[in-house]
mmCIF file with all atom_site columns, C-alpha atoms in Angstrom:
data_model
loop_
_atom_site.group_PDB
_atom_site.id
_atom_site.type_symbol
_atom_site.label_atom_id
_atom_site.label_alt_id
_atom_site.label_comp_id
_atom_site.label_asym_id
_atom_site.label_entity_id
_atom_site.label_seq_id
_atom_site.pdbx_PDB_ins_code
_atom_site.Cartn_x
_atom_site.Cartn_y
_atom_site.Cartn_z
_atom_site.occupancy
_atom_site.B_iso_or_equiv
_atom_site.pdbx_formal_charge
_atom_site.auth_seq_id
_atom_site.auth_comp_id
_atom_site.auth_asym_id
_atom_site.auth_atom_id
_atom_site.pdbx_PDB_model_num
ATOM 1   C CA . MET A 1 1   ? -74.974 80.347 -111.566 1.00 0.00 ? 1   MET A CA 1
ATOM 2   C CA . LYS A 1 2   ? -77.920 80.464 -114.253 1.00 0.00 ? 2   LYS A CA 1
ATOM 3   C CA . VAL A 1 3   ? -77.728 76.659 -115.848 1.00 0.00 ? 3   VAL A CA 1
ATOM 4   C CA . ASN A 1 4   ? -77.781 77.524 -119.915 1.00 0.00 ? 4   ASN A CA 1
ATOM 5   C CA . TRP A 1 5   ? -80.173 74.578 -120.050 1.00 0.00 ? 5   TRP A CA 1
ATOM 6   C CA . LYS A 1 6   ? -79.177 74.895 -124.229 1.00 0.00 ? 6   LYS A CA 1
ATOM 7   C CA . HIS A 1 7   ? -75.423 74.910 -123.665 1.00 0.00 ? 7   HIS A CA 1
ATOM 8   C CA . LEU A 1 8   ? -75.988 72.285 -121.077 1.00 0.00 ? 8   LEU A CA 1
ATOM 9   C CA . ILE A 1 9   ? -77.863 69.360 -123.332 1.00 0.00 ? 9   ILE A CA 1
ATOM 10  C CA . ILE A 1 10  ? -75.219 70.347 -125.965 1.00 0.00 ? 10  ILE A CA 1
ATOM 11  C CA . SER A 1 11  ? -72.476 69.951 -124.427 1.00 0.00 ? 11  SER A CA 1
ATOM 12  C CA . LEU A 1 12  ? -74.164 66.369 -123.096 1.00 0.00 ? 12  LEU A CA 1
ATOM 13  C CA . ALA A 1 13  ? -74.955 65.804 -126.694 1.00 0.00 ? 13  ALA A CA 1
ATOM 14  C CA . ILE A 1 14  ? -71.329 65.738 -127.785 1.00 0.00 ? 14  ILE A CA 1
ATOM 15  C CA . SER A 1 15  ? -70.167 64.256 -125.008 1.00 0.00 ? 15  SER A CA 1
ATOM 16  C CA . LEU A 1 16  ? -72.687 60.976 -124.972 1.00 0.00 ? 16  LEU A CA 1
ATOM 17  C CA . GLY A 1 17  ? -72.615 60.892 -129.346 1.00 0.00 ? 17  GLY A CA 1
ATOM 18  C CA . ILE A 1 18  ? -68.722 60.552 -128.713 1.00 0.00 ? 18  ILE A CA 1
ATOM 19  C CA . GLY A 1 19  ? -69.400 57.906 -126.465 1.00 0.00 ? 19  GLY A CA 1
ATOM 20  C CA . GLY A 1 20  ? -72.632 56.225 -128.504 1.00 0.00 ? 20  GLY A CA 1
ATOM 21  C CA . LEU A 1 21  ? -70.881 56.769 -131.947 1.00 0.00 ? 21  LEU A CA 1
ATOM 22  C CA . ALA A 1 22  ? -67.362 54.915 -130.865 1.00 0.00 ? 22  ALA A CA 1
ATOM 23  C CA . GLY A 1 23  ? -70.092 51.558 -129.291 1.00 0.00 ? 23  GLY A CA 1
ATOM 24  C CA . ILE A 1 24  ? -71.613 52.160 -132.061 1.00 0.00 ? 24  ILE A CA 1
ATOM 25  C CA . LEU A 1 25  ? -68.560 51.734 -134.685 1.00 0.00 ? 25  LEU A CA 1
ATOM 26  C CA . THR A 1 26  ? -67.204 49.412 -132.240 1.00 0.00 ? 26  THR A CA 1
ATOM 27  C CA . SER A 1 27  ? -70.460 47.465 -131.789 1.00 0.00 ? 27  SER A CA 1
ATOM 28  C CA . ASN A 1 28  ? -69.180 43.528 -131.750 1.00 0.00 ? 28  ASN A CA 1
ATOM 29  C CA . SER A 1 29  ? -66.586 44.515 -128.576 1.00 0.00 ? 29  SER A CA 1
ATOM 30  C CA . MET A 1 30  ? -68.216 42.321 -125.819 1.00 0.00 ? 30  MET A CA 1
ATOM 31  C CA . ASP A 1 31  ? -67.630 40.115 -128.086 1.00 0.00 ? 31  ASP A CA 1
ATOM 32  C CA . VAL A 1 32  ? -63.596 40.093 -128.956 1.00 0.00 ? 32  VAL A CA 1
ATOM 33  C CA . TYR A 1 33  ? -63.805 41.256 -125.043 1.00 0.00 ? 33  TYR A CA 1
ATOM 34  C CA . SER A 1 34  ? -65.032 37.472 -123.936 1.00 0.00 ? 34  SER A CA 1
ATOM 35  C CA . GLY A 1 35  ? -62.441 36.365 -126.699 1.00 0.00 ? 35  GLY A CA 1
ATOM 36  C CA . PHE A 1 36  ? -59.352 37.501 -124.668 1.00 0.00 ? 36  PHE A CA 1
ATOM 37  C CA . VAL A 1 37  ? -57.580 36.022 -121.889 1.00 0.00 ? 37  VAL A CA 1
ATOM 38  C CA . LYS A 1 38  ? -57.871 38.664 -119.418 1.00 0.00 ? 38  LYS A CA 1
ATOM 39  C CA . PRO A 1 39  ? -55.906 39.376 -116.467 1.00 0.00 ? 39  PRO A CA 1
ATOM 40  C CA . PRO A 1 40  ? -57.121 39.695 -112.267 1.00 0.00 ? 40  PRO A CA 1
ATOM 41  C CA . LEU A 1 41  ? -59.214 42.522 -111.801 1.00 0.00 ? 41  LEU A CA 1
ATOM 42  C CA . SER A 1 42  ? -60.893 42.108 -115.195 1.00 0.00 ? 42  SER A CA 1
ATOM 43  C CA . PRO A 1 43  ? -64.972 43.540 -115.056 1.00 0.00 ? 43  PRO A CA 1
ATOM 44  C CA . PRO A 1 44  ? -67.298 42.058 -116.391 1.00 0.00 ? 44  PRO A CA 1
ATOM 45  C CA . GLY A 1 45  ? -68.065 42.766 -119.890 1.00 0.00 ? 45  GLY A CA 1
ATOM 46  C CA . ILE A 1 46  ? -71.519 44.555 -118.844 1.00 0.00 ? 46  ILE A CA 1
ATOM 47  C CA . ALA A 1 47  ? -69.710 47.266 -116.457 1.00 0.00 ? 47  ALA A CA 1
ATOM 48  C CA . PHE A 1 48  ? -68.005 49.001 -119.038 1.00 0.00 ? 48  PHE A CA 1
ATOM 49  C CA . PRO A 1 49  ? -70.874 51.003 -120.917 1.00 0.00 ? 49  PRO A CA 1
ATOM 50  C CA . ILE A 1 50  ? -72.479 51.907 -118.055 1.00 0.00 ? 50  ILE A CA 1
ATOM 51  C CA . VAL A 1 51  ? -69.553 53.581 -116.728 1.00 0.00 ? 51  VAL A CA 1
ATOM 52  C CA . TRP A 1 52  ? -68.739 55.037 -119.352 1.00 0.00 ? 52  TRP A CA 1
ATOM 53  C CA . THR A 1 53  ? -72.019 56.872 -119.509 1.00 0.00 ? 53  THR A CA 1
ATOM 54  C CA . ILE A 1 54  ? -71.490 57.729 -115.927 1.00 0.00 ? 54  ILE A CA 1
ATOM 55  C CA . LEU A 1 55  ? -67.830 59.081 -117.374 1.00 0.00 ? 55  LEU A CA 1
ATOM 56  C CA . PHE A 1 56  ? -69.125 61.014 -120.048 1.00 0.00 ? 56  PHE A CA 1
ATOM 57  C CA . THR A 1 57  ? -72.193 62.600 -118.611 1.00 0.00 ? 57  THR A CA 1
ATOM 58  C CA . LEU A 1 58  ? -69.501 64.359 -115.967 1.00 0.00 ? 58  LEU A CA 1
ATOM 59  C CA . MET A 1 59  ? -67.300 64.855 -118.814 1.00 0.00 ? 59  MET A CA 1
ATOM 60  C CA . GLY A 1 60  ? -70.347 66.803 -120.552 1.00 0.00 ? 60  GLY A CA 1
ATOM 61  C CA . ILE A 1 61  ? -70.764 68.609 -116.551 1.00 0.00 ? 61  ILE A CA 1
ATOM 62  C CA . SER A 1 62  ? -67.690 69.418 -116.983 1.00 0.00 ? 62  SER A CA 1
ATOM 63  C CA . ALA A 1 63  ? -67.325 70.653 -120.625 1.00 0.00 ? 63  ALA A CA 1
ATOM 64  C CA . TYR A 1 64  ? -70.599 72.746 -120.255 1.00 0.00 ? 64  TYR A CA 1
ATOM 65  C CA . LEU A 1 65  ? -68.670 74.129 -116.871 1.00 0.00 ? 65  LEU A CA 1
ATOM 66  C CA . ILE A 1 66  ? -65.624 75.249 -118.760 1.00 0.00 ? 66  ILE A CA 1
ATOM 67  C CA . TYR A 1 67  ? -67.630 76.351 -121.962 1.00 0.00 ? 67  TYR A CA 1
ATOM 68  C CA . GLU A 1 68  ? -69.845 79.068 -119.129 1.00 0.00 ? 68  GLU A CA 1
ATOM 69  C CA . SER A 1 69  ? -67.145 80.584 -117.522 1.00 0.00 ? 69  SER A CA 1
ATOM 70  C CA . ASN A 1 70  ? -65.336 83.908 -118.719 1.00 0.00 ? 70  ASN A CA 1
ATOM 71  C CA . SER A 1 71  ? -61.997 82.794 -118.557 1.00 0.00 ? 71  SER A CA 1
ATOM 72  C CA . GLU A 1 72  ? -58.967 84.079 -121.315 1.00 0.00 ? 72  GLU A CA 1
ATOM 73  C CA . LYS A 1 73  ? -58.678 80.609 -120.893 1.00 0.00 ? 73  LYS A CA 1
ATOM 74  C CA . ARG A 1 74  ? -61.696 78.676 -121.831 1.00 0.00 ? 74  ARG A CA 1
ATOM 75  C CA . ASP A 1 75  ? -60.531 78.366 -125.293 1.00 0.00 ? 75  ASP A CA 1
ATOM 76  C CA . SER A 1 76  ? -57.640 76.514 -124.467 1.00 0.00 ? 76  SER A CA 1
ATOM 77  C CA . ALA A 1 77  ? -59.303 74.214 -122.109 1.00 0.00 ? 77  ALA A CA 1
ATOM 78  C CA . ILE A 1 78  ? -62.171 73.480 -125.010 1.00 0.00 ? 78  ILE A CA 1
ATOM 79  C CA . GLN A 1 79  ? -59.212 72.646 -126.771 1.00 0.00 ? 79  GLN A CA 1
ATOM 80  C CA . ILE A 1 80  ? -58.282 69.559 -125.004 1.00 0.00 ? 80  ILE A CA 1
ATOM 81  C CA . TYR A 1 81  ? -61.232 68.717 -124.086 1.00 0.00 ? 81  TYR A CA 1
ATOM 82  C CA . ALA A 1 82  ? -62.442 68.317 -127.721 1.00 0.00 ? 82  ALA A CA 1
ATOM 83  C CA . LEU A 1 83  ? -58.441 66.235 -128.403 1.00 0.00 ? 83  LEU A CA 1
ATOM 84  C CA . GLN A 1 84  ? -59.188 63.796 -125.182 1.00 0.00 ? 84  GLN A CA 1
ATOM 85  C CA . LEU A 1 85  ? -62.739 62.461 -126.961 1.00 0.00 ? 85  LEU A CA 1
ATOM 86  C CA . LEU A 1 86  ? -60.613 62.157 -130.526 1.00 0.00 ? 86  LEU A CA 1
ATOM 87  C CA . LEU A 1 87  ? -58.461 60.154 -128.387 1.00 0.00 ? 87  LEU A CA 1
ATOM 88  C CA . ASN A 1 88  ? -61.067 58.390 -126.595 1.00 0.00 ? 88  ASN A CA 1
ATOM 89  C CA . PHE A 1 89  ? -62.952 57.861 -129.634 1.00 0.00 ? 89  PHE A CA 1
ATOM 90  C CA . SER A 1 90  ? -59.328 56.384 -131.626 1.00 0.00 ? 90  SER A CA 1
ATOM 91  C CA . TRP A 1 91  ? -58.731 54.745 -128.470 1.00 0.00 ? 91  TRP A CA 1
ATOM 92  C CA . SER A 1 92  ? -62.348 52.567 -129.680 1.00 0.00 ? 92  SER A CA 1
ATOM 93  C CA . ILE A 1 93  ? -61.200 51.789 -133.024 1.00 0.00 ? 93  ILE A CA 1
ATOM 94  C CA . VAL A 1 94  ? -57.949 50.411 -132.362 1.00 0.00 ? 94  VAL A CA 1
ATOM 95  C CA . PHE A 1 95  ? -58.574 48.314 -129.372 1.00 0.00 ? 95  PHE A CA 1
ATOM 96  C CA . PHE A 1 96  ? -62.000 46.770 -130.715 1.00 0.00 ? 96  PHE A CA 1
ATOM 97  C CA . ASN A 1 97  ? -61.763 47.416 -134.621 1.00 0.00 ? 97  ASN A CA 1
ATOM 98  C CA . LEU A 1 98  ? -57.580 47.139 -135.561 1.00 0.00 ? 98  LEU A CA 1
ATOM 99  C CA . GLN A 1 99  ? -57.152 44.668 -132.763 1.00 0.00 ? 99  GLN A CA 1
ATOM 100 C CA . ASN A 1 100 ? -54.051 46.328 -132.222 1.00 0.00 ? 100 ASN A CA 1
ATOM 101 C CA . GLN A 1 101 ? -53.646 46.305 -128.868 1.00 0.00 ? 101 GLN A CA 1
ATOM 102 C CA . LEU A 1 102 ? -50.506 47.988 -128.480 1.00 0.00 ? 102 LEU A CA 1
ATOM 103 C CA . LEU A 1 103 ? -51.383 50.517 -130.820 1.00 0.00 ? 103 LEU A CA 1
ATOM 104 C CA . ALA A 1 104 ? -53.856 50.635 -128.717 1.00 0.00 ? 104 ALA A CA 1
ATOM 105 C CA . PHE A 1 105 ? -51.986 51.096 -125.778 1.00 0.00 ? 105 PHE A CA 1
ATOM 106 C CA . PHE A 1 106 ? -49.867 53.781 -126.747 1.00 0.00 ? 106 PHE A CA 1
ATOM 107 C CA . VAL A 1 107 ? -52.963 56.086 -127.599 1.00 0.00 ? 107 VAL A CA 1
ATOM 108 C CA . LEU A 1 108 ? -54.134 55.652 -124.059 1.00 0.00 ? 108 LEU A CA 1
ATOM 109 C CA . ILE A 1 109 ? -50.979 56.857 -122.797 1.00 0.00 ? 109 ILE A CA 1
ATOM 110 C CA . ALA A 1 110 ? -52.047 60.360 -124.875 1.00 0.00 ? 110 ALA A CA 1
ATOM 111 C CA . LEU A 1 111 ? -55.073 60.377 -123.685 1.00 0.00 ? 111 LEU A CA 1
ATOM 112 C CA . TRP A 1 112 ? -54.306 59.794 -119.675 1.00 0.00 ? 112 TRP A CA 1
ATOM 113 C CA . ILE A 1 113 ? -51.904 62.818 -120.578 1.00 0.00 ? 113 ILE A CA 1
ATOM 114 C CA . CYS A 1 114 ? -54.779 64.883 -121.796 1.00 0.00 ? 114 CYS A CA 1
ATOM 115 C CA . ILE A 1 115 ? -57.153 64.255 -119.597 1.00 0.00 ? 115 ILE A CA 1
ATOM 116 C CA . LEU A 1 116 ? -53.917 64.837 -116.545 1.00 0.00 ? 116 LEU A CA 1
ATOM 117 C CA . ILE A 1 117 ? -53.373 68.736 -119.107 1.00 0.00 ? 117 ILE A CA 1
ATOM 118 C CA . MET A 1 118 ? -56.836 69.128 -119.090 1.00 0.00 ? 118 MET A CA 1
ATOM 119 C CA . ILE A 1 119 ? -57.768 68.401 -115.352 1.00 0.00 ? 119 ILE A CA 1
ATOM 120 C CA . LEU A 1 120 ? -55.141 70.893 -115.095 1.00 0.00 ? 120 LEU A CA 1
ATOM 121 C CA . ARG A 1 121 ? -56.227 73.455 -117.059 1.00 0.00 ? 121 ARG A CA 1
ATOM 122 C CA . PHE A 1 122 ? -60.097 72.486 -115.981 1.00 0.00 ? 122 PHE A CA 1
ATOM 123 C CA . THR A 1 123 ? -59.488 73.209 -112.242 1.00 0.00 ? 123 THR A CA 1
ATOM 124 C CA . LYS A 1 124 ? -57.806 76.613 -112.862 1.00 0.00 ? 124 LYS A CA 1
ATOM 125 C CA . ILE A 1 125 ? -60.811 78.260 -114.420 1.00 0.00 ? 125 ILE A CA 1
ATOM 126 C CA . ASN A 1 126 ? -63.704 75.912 -112.462 1.00 0.00 ? 126 ASN A CA 1
ATOM 127 C CA . LYS A 1 127 ? -62.757 73.828 -109.549 1.00 0.00 ? 127 LYS A CA 1
ATOM 128 C CA . THR A 1 128 ? -65.730 71.333 -110.104 1.00 0.00 ? 128 THR A CA 1
ATOM 129 C CA . ALA A 1 129 ? -65.170 71.232 -113.681 1.00 0.00 ? 129 ALA A CA 1
ATOM 130 C CA . GLY A 1 130 ? -61.625 70.024 -112.909 1.00 0.00 ? 130 GLY A CA 1
ATOM 131 C CA . TYR A 1 131 ? -62.742 67.155 -110.039 1.00 0.00 ? 131 TYR A CA 1
ATOM 132 C CA . LEU A 1 132 ? -65.215 66.147 -112.231 1.00 0.00 ? 132 LEU A CA 1
ATOM 133 C CA . GLN A 1 133 ? -62.592 64.681 -114.236 1.00 0.00 ? 133 GLN A CA 1
ATOM 134 C CA . ILE A 1 134 ? -60.951 62.729 -111.749 1.00 0.00 ? 134 ILE A CA 1
ATOM 135 C CA . PRO A 1 135 ? -62.712 59.826 -112.419 1.00 0.00 ? 135 PRO A CA 1
ATOM 136 C CA . TYR A 1 136 ? -61.904 59.742 -115.966 1.00 0.00 ? 136 TYR A CA 1
ATOM 137 C CA . LEU A 1 137 ? -58.364 59.760 -115.219 1.00 0.00 ? 137 LEU A CA 1
ATOM 138 C CA . LEU A 1 138 ? -59.263 56.986 -112.888 1.00 0.00 ? 138 LEU A CA 1
ATOM 139 C CA . TRP A 1 139 ? -60.633 54.800 -115.190 1.00 0.00 ? 139 TRP A CA 1
ATOM 140 C CA . VAL A 1 140 ? -58.538 55.159 -118.045 1.00 0.00 ? 140 VAL A CA 1
ATOM 141 C CA . THR A 1 141 ? -55.878 54.599 -115.401 1.00 0.00 ? 141 THR A CA 1
ATOM 142 C CA . PHE A 1 142 ? -57.680 50.851 -115.107 1.00 0.00 ? 142 PHE A CA 1
ATOM 143 C CA . ALA A 1 143 ? -58.403 50.227 -118.584 1.00 0.00 ? 143 ALA A CA 1
ATOM 144 C CA . GLY A 1 144 ? -54.023 51.417 -118.946 1.00 0.00 ? 144 GLY A CA 1
ATOM 145 C CA . TYR A 1 145 ? -53.987 48.451 -116.532 1.00 0.00 ? 145 TYR A CA 1
ATOM 146 C CA . LEU A 1 146 ? -55.903 45.759 -118.635 1.00 0.00 ? 146 LEU A CA 1
ATOM 147 C CA . ASN A 1 147 ? -55.501 47.187 -121.919 1.00 0.00 ? 147 ASN A CA 1
ATOM 148 C CA . LEU A 1 148 ? -51.812 46.246 -121.133 1.00 0.00 ? 148 LEU A CA 1
ATOM 149 C CA . ALA A 1 149 ? -52.484 43.042 -119.798 1.00 0.00 ? 149 ALA A CA 1
ATOM 150 C CA . ILE A 1 150 ? -54.789 42.048 -122.443 1.00 0.00 ? 150 ILE A CA 1
ATOM 151 C CA . TYR A 1 151 ? -52.403 42.508 -124.569 1.00 0.00 ? 151 TYR A CA 1
ATOM 152 C CA . LEU A 1 152 ? -49.202 40.596 -122.815 1.00 0.00 ? 152 LEU A CA 1
ATOM 153 C CA . LEU A 1 153 ? -51.583 37.551 -122.281 1.00 0.00 ? 153 LEU A CA 1
ATOM 154 C CA . ASN A 1 154 ? -52.265 37.283 -125.557 1.00 0.00 ? 154 ASN A CA 1
ATOM 155 C CA . LYS A 1 155 ? -49.461 38.154 -128.855 1.00 0.00 ? 155 LYS A CA 1
#
């Protein structure tokens, strides 16, 4: 498969741009995070931007593979991808800016469901695209643990 560099760069720019914008809008997130009583297994704050950059890069590559496909299911797969990006973005705002960890947990549940649906749809079109999303699902599962535990420990 020949790489369409323009489409790949756009796909990466969209995913990394959404993550970057959420990071800018929640620039106080590390201060907020450090102020919480945290559960066991909580990573240091510096881990989050590193992990999220990797995950948004994988998302962008994965979305590119779907976009470049000739599948009739491509549009519905891209729609669920867009929805999960919106939920991902929303979670950051709800958790850090609104500091509503319970609502953020419910956003995270919706995000987790969307990611699972996205993986299933992507895998039917391009197995690699689907598999590239598995680390994201695992991280959001872990984030769910952190989110709920932070809510319970800090209410």
